[in-house]
PDB file of C-alpha atoms in Angstrom:
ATOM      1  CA  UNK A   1     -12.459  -8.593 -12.248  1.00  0.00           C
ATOM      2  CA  UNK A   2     -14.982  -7.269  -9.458  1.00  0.00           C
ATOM      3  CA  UNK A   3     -13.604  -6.204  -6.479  1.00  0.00           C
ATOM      4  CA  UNK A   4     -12.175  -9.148  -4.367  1.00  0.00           C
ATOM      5  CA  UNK A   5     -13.196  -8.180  -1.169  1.00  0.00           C
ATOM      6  CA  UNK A   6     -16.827  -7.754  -2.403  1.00  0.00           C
ATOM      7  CA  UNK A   7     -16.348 -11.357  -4.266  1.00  0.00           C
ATOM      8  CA  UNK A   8     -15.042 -12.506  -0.950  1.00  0.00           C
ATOM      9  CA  UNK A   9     -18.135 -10.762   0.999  1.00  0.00           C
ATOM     10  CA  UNK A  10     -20.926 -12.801  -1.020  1.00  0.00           C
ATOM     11  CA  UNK A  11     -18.998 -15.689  -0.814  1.00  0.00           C
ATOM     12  CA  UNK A  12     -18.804 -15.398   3.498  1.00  0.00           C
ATOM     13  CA  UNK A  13     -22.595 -14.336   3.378  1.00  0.00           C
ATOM     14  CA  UNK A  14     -23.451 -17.397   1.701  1.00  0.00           C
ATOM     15  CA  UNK A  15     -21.236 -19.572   3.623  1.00  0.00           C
ATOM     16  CA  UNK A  16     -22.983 -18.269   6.774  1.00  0.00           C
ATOM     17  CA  UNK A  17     -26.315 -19.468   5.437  1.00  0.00           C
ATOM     18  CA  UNK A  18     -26.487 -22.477   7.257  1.00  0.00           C
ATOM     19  CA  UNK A  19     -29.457 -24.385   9.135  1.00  0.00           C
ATOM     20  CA  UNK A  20     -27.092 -23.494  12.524  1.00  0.00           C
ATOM     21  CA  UNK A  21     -27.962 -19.944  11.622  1.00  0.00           C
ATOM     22  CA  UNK A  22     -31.462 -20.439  11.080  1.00  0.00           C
ATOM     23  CA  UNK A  23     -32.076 -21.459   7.132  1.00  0.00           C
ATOM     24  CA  UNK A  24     -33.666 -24.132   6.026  1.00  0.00           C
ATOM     25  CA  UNK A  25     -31.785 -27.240   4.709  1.00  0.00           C
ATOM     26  CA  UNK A  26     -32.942 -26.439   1.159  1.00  0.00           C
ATOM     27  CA  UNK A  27     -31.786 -22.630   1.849  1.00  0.00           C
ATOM     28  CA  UNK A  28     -28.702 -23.632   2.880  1.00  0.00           C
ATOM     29  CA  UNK A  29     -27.907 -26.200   0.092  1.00  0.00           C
ATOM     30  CA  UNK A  30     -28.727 -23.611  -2.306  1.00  0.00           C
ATOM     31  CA  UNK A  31     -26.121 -21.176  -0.344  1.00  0.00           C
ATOM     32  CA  UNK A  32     -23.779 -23.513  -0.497  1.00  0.00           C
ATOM     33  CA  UNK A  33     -24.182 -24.072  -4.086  1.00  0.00           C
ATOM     34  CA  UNK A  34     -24.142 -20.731  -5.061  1.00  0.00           C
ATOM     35  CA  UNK A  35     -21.133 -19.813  -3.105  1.00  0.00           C
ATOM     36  CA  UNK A  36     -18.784 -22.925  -5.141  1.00  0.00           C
ATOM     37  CA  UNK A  37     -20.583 -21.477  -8.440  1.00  0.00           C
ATOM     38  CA  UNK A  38     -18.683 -17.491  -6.986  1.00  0.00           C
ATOM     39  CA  UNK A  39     -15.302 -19.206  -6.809  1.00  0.00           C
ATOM     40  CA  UNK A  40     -15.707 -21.553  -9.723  1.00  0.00           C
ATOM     41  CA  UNK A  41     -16.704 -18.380 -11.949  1.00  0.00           C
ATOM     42  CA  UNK A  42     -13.736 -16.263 -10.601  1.00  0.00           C
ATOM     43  CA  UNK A  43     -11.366 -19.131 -10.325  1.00  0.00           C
ATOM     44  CA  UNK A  44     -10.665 -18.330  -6.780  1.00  0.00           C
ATOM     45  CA  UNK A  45      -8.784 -20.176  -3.909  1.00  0.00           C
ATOM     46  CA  UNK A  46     -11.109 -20.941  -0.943  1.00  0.00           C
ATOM     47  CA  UNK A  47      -7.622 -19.937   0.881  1.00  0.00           C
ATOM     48  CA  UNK A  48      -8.080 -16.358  -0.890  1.00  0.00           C
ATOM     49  CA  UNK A  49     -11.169 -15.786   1.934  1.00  0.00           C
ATOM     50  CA  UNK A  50      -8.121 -15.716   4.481  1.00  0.00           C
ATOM     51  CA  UNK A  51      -7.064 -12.679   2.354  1.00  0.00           C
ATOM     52  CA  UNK A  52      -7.751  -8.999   2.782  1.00  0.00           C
ATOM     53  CA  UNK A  53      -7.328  -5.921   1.130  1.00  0.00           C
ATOM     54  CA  UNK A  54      -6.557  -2.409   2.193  1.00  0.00           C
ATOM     55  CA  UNK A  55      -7.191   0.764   0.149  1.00  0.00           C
ATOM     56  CA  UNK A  56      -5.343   3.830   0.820  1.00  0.00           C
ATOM     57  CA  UNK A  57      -5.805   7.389  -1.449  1.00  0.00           C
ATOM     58  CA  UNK A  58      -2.483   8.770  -1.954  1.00  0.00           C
ATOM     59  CA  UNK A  59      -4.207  12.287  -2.733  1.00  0.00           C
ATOM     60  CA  UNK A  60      -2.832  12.594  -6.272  1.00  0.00           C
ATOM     61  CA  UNK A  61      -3.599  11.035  -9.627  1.00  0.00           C
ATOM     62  CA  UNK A  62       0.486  10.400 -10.443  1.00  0.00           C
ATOM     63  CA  UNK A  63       2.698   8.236  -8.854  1.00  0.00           C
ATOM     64  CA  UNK A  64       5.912   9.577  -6.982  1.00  0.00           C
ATOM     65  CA  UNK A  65       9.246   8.327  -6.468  1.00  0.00           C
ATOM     66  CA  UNK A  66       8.096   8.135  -2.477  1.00  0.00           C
ATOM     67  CA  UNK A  67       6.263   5.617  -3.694  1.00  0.00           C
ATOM     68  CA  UNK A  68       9.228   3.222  -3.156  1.00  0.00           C
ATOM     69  CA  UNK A  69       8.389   2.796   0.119  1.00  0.00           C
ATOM     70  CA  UNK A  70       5.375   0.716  -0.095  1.00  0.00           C
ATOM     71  CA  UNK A  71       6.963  -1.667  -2.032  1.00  0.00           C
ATOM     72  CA  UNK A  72       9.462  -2.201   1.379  1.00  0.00           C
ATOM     73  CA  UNK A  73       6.332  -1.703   3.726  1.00  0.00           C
ATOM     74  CA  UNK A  74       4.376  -4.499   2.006  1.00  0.00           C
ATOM     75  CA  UNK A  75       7.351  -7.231   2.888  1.00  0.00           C
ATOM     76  CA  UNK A  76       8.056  -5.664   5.927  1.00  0.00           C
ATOM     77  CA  UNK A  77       4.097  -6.111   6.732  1.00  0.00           C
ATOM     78  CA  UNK A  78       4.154  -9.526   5.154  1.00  0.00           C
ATOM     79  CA  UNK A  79       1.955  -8.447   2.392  1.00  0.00           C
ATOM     80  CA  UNK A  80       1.833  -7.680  -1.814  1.00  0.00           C
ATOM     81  CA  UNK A  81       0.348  -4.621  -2.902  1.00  0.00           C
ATOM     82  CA  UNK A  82      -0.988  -2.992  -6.316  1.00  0.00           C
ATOM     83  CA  UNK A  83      -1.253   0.572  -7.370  1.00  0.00           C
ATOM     84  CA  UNK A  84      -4.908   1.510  -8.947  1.00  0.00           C
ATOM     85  CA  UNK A  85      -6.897   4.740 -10.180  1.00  0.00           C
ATOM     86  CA  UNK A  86      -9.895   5.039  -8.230  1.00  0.00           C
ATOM     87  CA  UNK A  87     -12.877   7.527  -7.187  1.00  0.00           C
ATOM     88  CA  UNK A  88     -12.283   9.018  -3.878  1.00  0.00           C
ATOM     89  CA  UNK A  89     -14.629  10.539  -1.408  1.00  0.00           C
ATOM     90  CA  UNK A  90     -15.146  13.782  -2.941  1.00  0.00           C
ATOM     91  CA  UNK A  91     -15.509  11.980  -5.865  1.00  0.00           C
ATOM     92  CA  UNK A  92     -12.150  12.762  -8.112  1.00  0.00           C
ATOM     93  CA  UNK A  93     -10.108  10.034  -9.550  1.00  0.00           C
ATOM     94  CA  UNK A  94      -6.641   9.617  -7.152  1.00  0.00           C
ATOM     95  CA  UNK A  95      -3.752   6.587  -6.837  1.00  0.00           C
ATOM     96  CA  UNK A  96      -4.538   4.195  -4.067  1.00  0.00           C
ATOM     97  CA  UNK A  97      -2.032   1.844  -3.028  1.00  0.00           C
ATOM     98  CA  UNK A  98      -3.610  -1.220  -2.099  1.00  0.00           C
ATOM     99  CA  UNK A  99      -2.162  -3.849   0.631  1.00  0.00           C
ATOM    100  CA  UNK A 100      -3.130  -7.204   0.407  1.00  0.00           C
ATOM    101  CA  UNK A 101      -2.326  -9.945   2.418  1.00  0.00           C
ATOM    102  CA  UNK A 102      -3.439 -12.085   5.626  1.00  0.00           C
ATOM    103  CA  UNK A 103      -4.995 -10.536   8.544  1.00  0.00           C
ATOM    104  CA  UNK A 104      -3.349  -8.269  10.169  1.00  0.00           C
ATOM    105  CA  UNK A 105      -1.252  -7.525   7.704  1.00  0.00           C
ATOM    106  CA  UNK A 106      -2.635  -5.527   5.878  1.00  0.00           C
ATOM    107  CA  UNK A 107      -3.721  -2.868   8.706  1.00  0.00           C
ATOM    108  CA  UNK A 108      -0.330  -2.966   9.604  1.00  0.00           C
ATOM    109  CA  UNK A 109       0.851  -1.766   6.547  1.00  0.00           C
ATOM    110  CA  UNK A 110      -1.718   0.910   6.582  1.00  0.00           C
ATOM    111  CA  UNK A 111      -0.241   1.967  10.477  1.00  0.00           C
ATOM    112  CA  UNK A 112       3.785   2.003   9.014  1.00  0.00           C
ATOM    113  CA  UNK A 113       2.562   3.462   5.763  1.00  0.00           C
ATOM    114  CA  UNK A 114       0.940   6.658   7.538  1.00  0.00           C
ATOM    115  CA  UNK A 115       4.121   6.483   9.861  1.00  0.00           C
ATOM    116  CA  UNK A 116       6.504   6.805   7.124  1.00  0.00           C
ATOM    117  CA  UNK A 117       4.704   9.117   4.703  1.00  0.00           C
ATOM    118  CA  UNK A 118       3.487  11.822   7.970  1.00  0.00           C
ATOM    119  CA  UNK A 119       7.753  11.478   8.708  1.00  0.00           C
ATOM    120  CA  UNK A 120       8.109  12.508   4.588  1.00  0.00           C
ATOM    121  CA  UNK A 121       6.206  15.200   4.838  1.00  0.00           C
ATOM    122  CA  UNK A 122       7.603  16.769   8.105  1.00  0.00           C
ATOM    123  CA  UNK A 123      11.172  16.236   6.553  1.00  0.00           C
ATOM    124  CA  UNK A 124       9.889  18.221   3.390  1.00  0.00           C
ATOM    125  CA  UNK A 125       8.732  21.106   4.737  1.00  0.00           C
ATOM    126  CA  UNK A 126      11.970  21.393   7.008  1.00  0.00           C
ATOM    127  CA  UNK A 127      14.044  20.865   3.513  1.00  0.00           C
ATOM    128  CA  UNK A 128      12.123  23.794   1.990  1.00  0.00           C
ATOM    129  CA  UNK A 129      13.371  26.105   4.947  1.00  0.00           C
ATOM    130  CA  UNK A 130      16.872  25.366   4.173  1.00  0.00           C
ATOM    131  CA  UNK A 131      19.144  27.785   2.549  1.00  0.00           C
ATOM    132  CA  UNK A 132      19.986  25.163  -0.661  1.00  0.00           C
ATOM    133  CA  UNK A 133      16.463  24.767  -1.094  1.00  0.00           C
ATOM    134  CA  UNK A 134      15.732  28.737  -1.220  1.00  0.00           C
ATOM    135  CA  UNK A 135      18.337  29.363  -3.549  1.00  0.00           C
ATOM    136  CA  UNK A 136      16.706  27.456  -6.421  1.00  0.00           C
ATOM    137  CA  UNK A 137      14.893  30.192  -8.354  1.00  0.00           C
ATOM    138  CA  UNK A 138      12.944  28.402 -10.982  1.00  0.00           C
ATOM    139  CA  UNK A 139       9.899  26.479 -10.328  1.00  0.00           C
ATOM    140  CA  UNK A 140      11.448  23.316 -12.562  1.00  0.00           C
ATOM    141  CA  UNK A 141      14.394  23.146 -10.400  1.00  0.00           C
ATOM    142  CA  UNK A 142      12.540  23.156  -6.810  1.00  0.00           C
ATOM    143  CA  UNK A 143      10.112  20.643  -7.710  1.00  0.00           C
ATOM    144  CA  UNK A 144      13.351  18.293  -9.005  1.00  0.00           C
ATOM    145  CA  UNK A 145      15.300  19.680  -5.898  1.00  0.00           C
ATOM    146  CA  UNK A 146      12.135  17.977  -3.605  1.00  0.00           C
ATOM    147  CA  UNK A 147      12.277  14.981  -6.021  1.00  0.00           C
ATOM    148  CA  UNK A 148      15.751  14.169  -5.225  1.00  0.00           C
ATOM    149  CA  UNK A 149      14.895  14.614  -1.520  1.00  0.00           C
ATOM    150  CA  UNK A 150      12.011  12.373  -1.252  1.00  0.00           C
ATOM    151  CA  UNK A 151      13.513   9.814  -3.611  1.00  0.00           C
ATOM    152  CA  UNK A 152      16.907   9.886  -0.828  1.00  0.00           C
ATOM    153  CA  UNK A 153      14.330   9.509   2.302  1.00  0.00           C
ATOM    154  CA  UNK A 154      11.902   6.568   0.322  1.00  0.00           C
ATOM    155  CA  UNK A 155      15.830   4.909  -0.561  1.00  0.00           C
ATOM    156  CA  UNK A 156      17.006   5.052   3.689  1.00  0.00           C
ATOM    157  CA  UNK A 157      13.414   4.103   4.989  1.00  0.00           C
ATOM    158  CA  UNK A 158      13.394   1.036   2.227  1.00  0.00           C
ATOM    159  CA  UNK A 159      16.797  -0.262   2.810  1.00  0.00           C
ATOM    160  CA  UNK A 160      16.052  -0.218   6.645  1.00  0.00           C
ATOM    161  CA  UNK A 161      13.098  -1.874   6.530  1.00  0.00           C
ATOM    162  CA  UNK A 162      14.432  -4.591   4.314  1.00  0.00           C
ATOM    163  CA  UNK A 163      17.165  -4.632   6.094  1.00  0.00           C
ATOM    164  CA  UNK A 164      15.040  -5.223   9.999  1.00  0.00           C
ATOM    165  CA  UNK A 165      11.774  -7.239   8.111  1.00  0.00           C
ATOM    166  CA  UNK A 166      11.382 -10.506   9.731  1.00  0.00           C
ATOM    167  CA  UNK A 167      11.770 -14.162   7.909  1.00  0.00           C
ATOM    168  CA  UNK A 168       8.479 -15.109   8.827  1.00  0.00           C
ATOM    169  CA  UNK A 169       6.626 -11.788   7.395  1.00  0.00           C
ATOM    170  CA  UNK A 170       8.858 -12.275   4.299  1.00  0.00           C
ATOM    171  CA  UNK A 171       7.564 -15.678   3.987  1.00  0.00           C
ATOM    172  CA  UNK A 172       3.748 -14.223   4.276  1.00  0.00           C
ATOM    173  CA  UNK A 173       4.808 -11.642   1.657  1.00  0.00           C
ATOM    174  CA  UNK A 174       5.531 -14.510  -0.565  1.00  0.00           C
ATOM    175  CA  UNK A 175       2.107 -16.265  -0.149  1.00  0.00           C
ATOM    176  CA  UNK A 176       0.362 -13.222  -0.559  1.00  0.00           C
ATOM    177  CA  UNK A 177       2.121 -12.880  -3.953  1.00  0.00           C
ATOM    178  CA  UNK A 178       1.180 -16.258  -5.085  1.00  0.00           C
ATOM    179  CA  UNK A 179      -1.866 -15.821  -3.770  1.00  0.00           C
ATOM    180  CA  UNK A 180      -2.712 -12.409  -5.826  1.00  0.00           C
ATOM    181  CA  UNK A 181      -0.964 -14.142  -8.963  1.00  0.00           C
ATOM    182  CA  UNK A 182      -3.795 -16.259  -8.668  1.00  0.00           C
ATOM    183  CA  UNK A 183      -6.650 -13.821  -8.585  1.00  0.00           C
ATOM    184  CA  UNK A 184      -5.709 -13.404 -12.474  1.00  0.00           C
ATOM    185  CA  UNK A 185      -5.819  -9.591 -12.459  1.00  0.00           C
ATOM    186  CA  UNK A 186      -4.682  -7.865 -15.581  1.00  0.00           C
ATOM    187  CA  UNK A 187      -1.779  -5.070 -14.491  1.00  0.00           C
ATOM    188  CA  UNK A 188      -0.508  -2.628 -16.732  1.00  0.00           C
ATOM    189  CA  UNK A 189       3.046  -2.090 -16.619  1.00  0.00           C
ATOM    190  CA  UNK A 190       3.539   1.717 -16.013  1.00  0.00           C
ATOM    191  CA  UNK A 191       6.324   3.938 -17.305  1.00  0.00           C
ATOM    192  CA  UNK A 192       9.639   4.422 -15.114  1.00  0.00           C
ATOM    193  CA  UNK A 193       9.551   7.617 -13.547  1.00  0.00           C
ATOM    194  CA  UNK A 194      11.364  10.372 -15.240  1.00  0.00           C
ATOM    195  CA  UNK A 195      14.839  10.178 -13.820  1.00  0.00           C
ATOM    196  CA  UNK A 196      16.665  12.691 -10.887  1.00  0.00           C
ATOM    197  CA  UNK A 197      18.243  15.463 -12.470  1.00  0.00           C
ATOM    198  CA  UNK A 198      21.864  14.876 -12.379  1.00  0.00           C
ATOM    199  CA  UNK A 199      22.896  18.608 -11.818  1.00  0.00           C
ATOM    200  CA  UNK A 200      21.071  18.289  -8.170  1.00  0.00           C
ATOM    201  CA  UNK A 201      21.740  14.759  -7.347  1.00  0.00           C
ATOM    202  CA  UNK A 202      23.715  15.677  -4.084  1.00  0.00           C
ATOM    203  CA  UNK A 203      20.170  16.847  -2.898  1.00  0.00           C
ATOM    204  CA  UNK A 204      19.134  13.105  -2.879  1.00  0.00           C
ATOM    205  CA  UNK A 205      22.007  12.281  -0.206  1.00  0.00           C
ATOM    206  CA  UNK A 206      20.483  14.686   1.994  1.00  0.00           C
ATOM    207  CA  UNK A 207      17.268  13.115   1.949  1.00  0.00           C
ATOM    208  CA  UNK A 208      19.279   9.680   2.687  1.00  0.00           C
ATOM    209  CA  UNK A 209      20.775  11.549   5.606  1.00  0.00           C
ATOM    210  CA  UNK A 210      17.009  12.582   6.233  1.00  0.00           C
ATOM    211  CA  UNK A 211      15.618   9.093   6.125  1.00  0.00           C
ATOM    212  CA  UNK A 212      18.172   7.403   8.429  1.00  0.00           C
ATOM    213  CA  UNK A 213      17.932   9.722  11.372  1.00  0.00           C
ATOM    214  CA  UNK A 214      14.275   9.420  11.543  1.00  0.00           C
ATOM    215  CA  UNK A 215      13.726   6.740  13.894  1.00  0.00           C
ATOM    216  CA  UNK A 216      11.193   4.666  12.439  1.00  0.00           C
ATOM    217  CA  UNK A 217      10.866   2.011  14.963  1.00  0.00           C
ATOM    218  CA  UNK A 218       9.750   4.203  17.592  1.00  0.00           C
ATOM    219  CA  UNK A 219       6.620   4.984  16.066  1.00  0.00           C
ATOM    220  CA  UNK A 220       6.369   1.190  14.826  1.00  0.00           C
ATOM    221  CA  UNK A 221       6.599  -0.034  18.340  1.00  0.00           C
ATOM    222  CA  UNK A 222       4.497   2.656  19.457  1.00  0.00           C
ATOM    223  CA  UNK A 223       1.570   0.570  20.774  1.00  0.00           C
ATOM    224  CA  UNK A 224      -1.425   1.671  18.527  1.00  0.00           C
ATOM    225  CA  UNK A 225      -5.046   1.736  19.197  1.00  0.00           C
ATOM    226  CA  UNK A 226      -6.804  -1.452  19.078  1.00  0.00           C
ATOM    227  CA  UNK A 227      -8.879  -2.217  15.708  1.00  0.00           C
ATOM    228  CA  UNK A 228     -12.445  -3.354  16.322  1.00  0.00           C
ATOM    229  CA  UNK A 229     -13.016  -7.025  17.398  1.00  0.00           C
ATOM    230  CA  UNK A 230      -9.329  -7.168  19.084  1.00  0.00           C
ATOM    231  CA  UNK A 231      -9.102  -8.108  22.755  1.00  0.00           C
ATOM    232  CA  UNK A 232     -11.822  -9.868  22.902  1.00  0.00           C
TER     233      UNK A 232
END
């Protein structure tokens, strides 16, 4: 399938073709018809308009077990989301994570997402100054040492936002699942992630440790600027 949101664009442009906004009846007929033959064809919802997406570039081409976390930002947000291979602005294939759901949701999700992903990387780089971290001599083992880290922080930050989401953006999470089961998009079901190494598991608890003292609220209550077209 097409993009949705450009689906959902052509649809809008031909719903705003109307003799109110200066078409002729026979114009806007035509409009009118063309935009029911757009969601016949793609056996779309006219609720799915209601719907948007946003696309984020995780900067790599594989998927990471701090990935958890958007699962737990999406319901938090009230939204679903998807994970998809896609060109980025200098032109190289990368994983975006893509939120979908009712407005605002998904810009939302986008704001806690960059919150808890800049607090990842901060908590990182202070790991790799510790004393455990700079005993690990081999390449393998720092790369699983920082795996078990990140996969203790993406555990903390998802069990306390599960644990503080709201019933009413749990309920829009839901819709937006229905509502993207109905969009018929063909998923492929990727392989687990390769498992922490048991022999530096204990590292994982002190990324837990990690993830509960940051203080996620404080930057999600931190009033953030206003997106165009709010205020007004």
């Amino acid at each position: 399938m097409k993009n949705i949101d450009e689906i959902k664009r052509k649809i809008r442009n031909l719903k705003n073709m109307t003799v109110e906004n200066g078409c002729t009846q026979d114009e806007a007929i035509a409009a009118a018809n063309k935009a029911r033959e757009f969601i016949k064809n793609y056996d779309l919802d006219e609720r799915i308009l209601d719907f948007e997406e946003n696309h984020i570039d995780l900067g790599r081409s594989r998927r990471d077990v701090a990935d958890k976390m958007c699962c737990a930002i999406a319901v938090y947000c009230g939204c679903d989301l998807w994970l998809r291979t896609d060109r980025n602005s200098s032109d190289k294939w990368t994983l975006h994570v893509v939120y979908f759901g009712k407005e605002p949701a998904p810009v939302l999700a986008e704001y806690v997402h960059d919150i808890c992903f800049r607090a990842l990387q901060k908590a990182v780089q202070e790991e790799k100054e510790t004393a455990r971290y700079k005993r690990r001599r081999k390449p393998r083992t720092r790369r699983q040492h920082i795996k078990a880290f990140k996969l203790g922080f993406a555990l903390a930050i998802s069990s306390r936002l599960a644990l503080t989401a709201d019933a009413e953006n749990m309920a829009a999470a839901r819709i937006s699942q229905e509502e993207v089961a109905k969009l018929n998009m063909n998923f492929r079901k990727r392989k687990a992630l390769a498992k922490v190494d048991q022999r530096i598991s204990g590292v994982q608890y002190q990324g837990y440790q990690a993830g509960h003292k940051f203080d996620i609220h404080e930057g999600v209550t931190t009033p953030r600027p206003k997106m165009i077209g709010e205020g007004l």
